């Protein structure tokens, strides 16, 4: 019974580290592939959206 908190703590820590690693790898893959959308708050992001919107209408 004394080892149960240690096992739970290490299991939780391992899960968080694995989830973080998988998340970072997915983000890096999206950035490499160019499949991610830029934020509409950034200057180049809003310009890209406006450019796409202008070509969709015309």
Short mmCIF file of C-alpha atoms in Angstrom, two decimals:
data_model
loop_
_atom_site.label_atom_id
_atom_site.label_comp_id
_atom_site.label_asym_id
_atom_site.label_seq_id
_atom_site.Cartn_x
_atom_site.Cartn_y
_atom_site.Cartn_z
CA UNK A 1 0.00 0.00 0.00
CA UNK A 2 2.93 2.34 0.54
CA UNK A 3 3.96 2.15 -3.12
CA UNK A 4 0.51 3.04 -4.50
CA UNK A 5 0.94 6.86 -4.35
CA UNK A 6 4.36 6.55 -5.97
CA UNK A 7 2.99 4.38 -8.78
CA UNK A 8 0.08 6.74 -9.36
CA UNK A 9 2.37 9.78 -9.35
CA UNK A 10 4.80 8.27 -11.84
CA UNK A 11 1.96 7.00 -14.02
CA UNK A 12 0.37 10.45 -14.14
CA UNK A 13 3.71 12.10 -14.86
CA UNK A 14 4.42 9.59 -17.62
CA UNK A 15 1.01 10.20 -19.19
CA UNK A 16 1.53 13.99 -19.18
CA UNK A 17 4.98 13.67 -20.76
CA UNK A 18 3.71 11.27 -23.44
CA UNK A 19 0.71 13.49 -24.23
CA UNK A 20 2.96 16.54 -24.51
CA UNK A 21 5.38 14.72 -26.81
CA UNK A 22 2.58 13.53 -29.10
CA UNK A 23 1.09 17.03 -29.19
CA UNK A 24 4.41 18.65 -30.12
CA UNK A 25 5.02 16.09 -32.86
CA UNK A 26 1.57 16.73 -34.34
CA UNK A 27 2.12 20.49 -34.35
CA UNK A 28 5.54 20.11 -36.00
CA UNK A 29 4.02 17.87 -38.68
CA UNK A 30 1.29 20.43 -39.42
CA UNK A 31 3.87 23.20 -39.70
CA UNK A 32 6.03 21.13 -42.07
CA UNK A 33 3.10 20.17 -44.28
CA UNK A 34 1.69 23.69 -44.39
CA UNK A 35 -1.70 22.34 -43.34
CA UNK A 36 -2.02 24.71 -40.40
CA UNK A 37 -3.98 27.93 -40.58
CA UNK A 38 -2.36 31.12 -39.44
CA UNK A 39 -3.99 33.18 -36.74
CA UNK A 40 -6.37 35.82 -38.05
CA UNK A 41 -4.84 38.17 -35.47
CA UNK A 42 -1.46 38.16 -37.20
CA UNK A 43 -0.79 40.50 -40.11
CA UNK A 44 0.09 37.78 -42.62
CA UNK A 45 -2.76 35.58 -41.37
CA UNK A 46 -5.46 38.16 -42.05
CA UNK A 47 -3.89 39.05 -45.41
CA UNK A 48 -3.95 35.39 -46.39
CA UNK A 49 -7.62 35.05 -45.39
CA UNK A 50 -8.59 38.22 -47.25
CA UNK A 51 -6.70 37.05 -50.33
CA UNK A 52 -8.48 33.68 -50.23
CA UNK A 53 -11.83 35.38 -49.70
CA UNK A 54 -11.29 37.67 -52.68
CA UNK A 55 -10.50 34.75 -54.98
CA UNK A 56 -13.52 32.76 -53.76
CA UNK A 57 -15.98 35.57 -54.56
CA UNK A 58 -14.67 36.46 -58.01
#
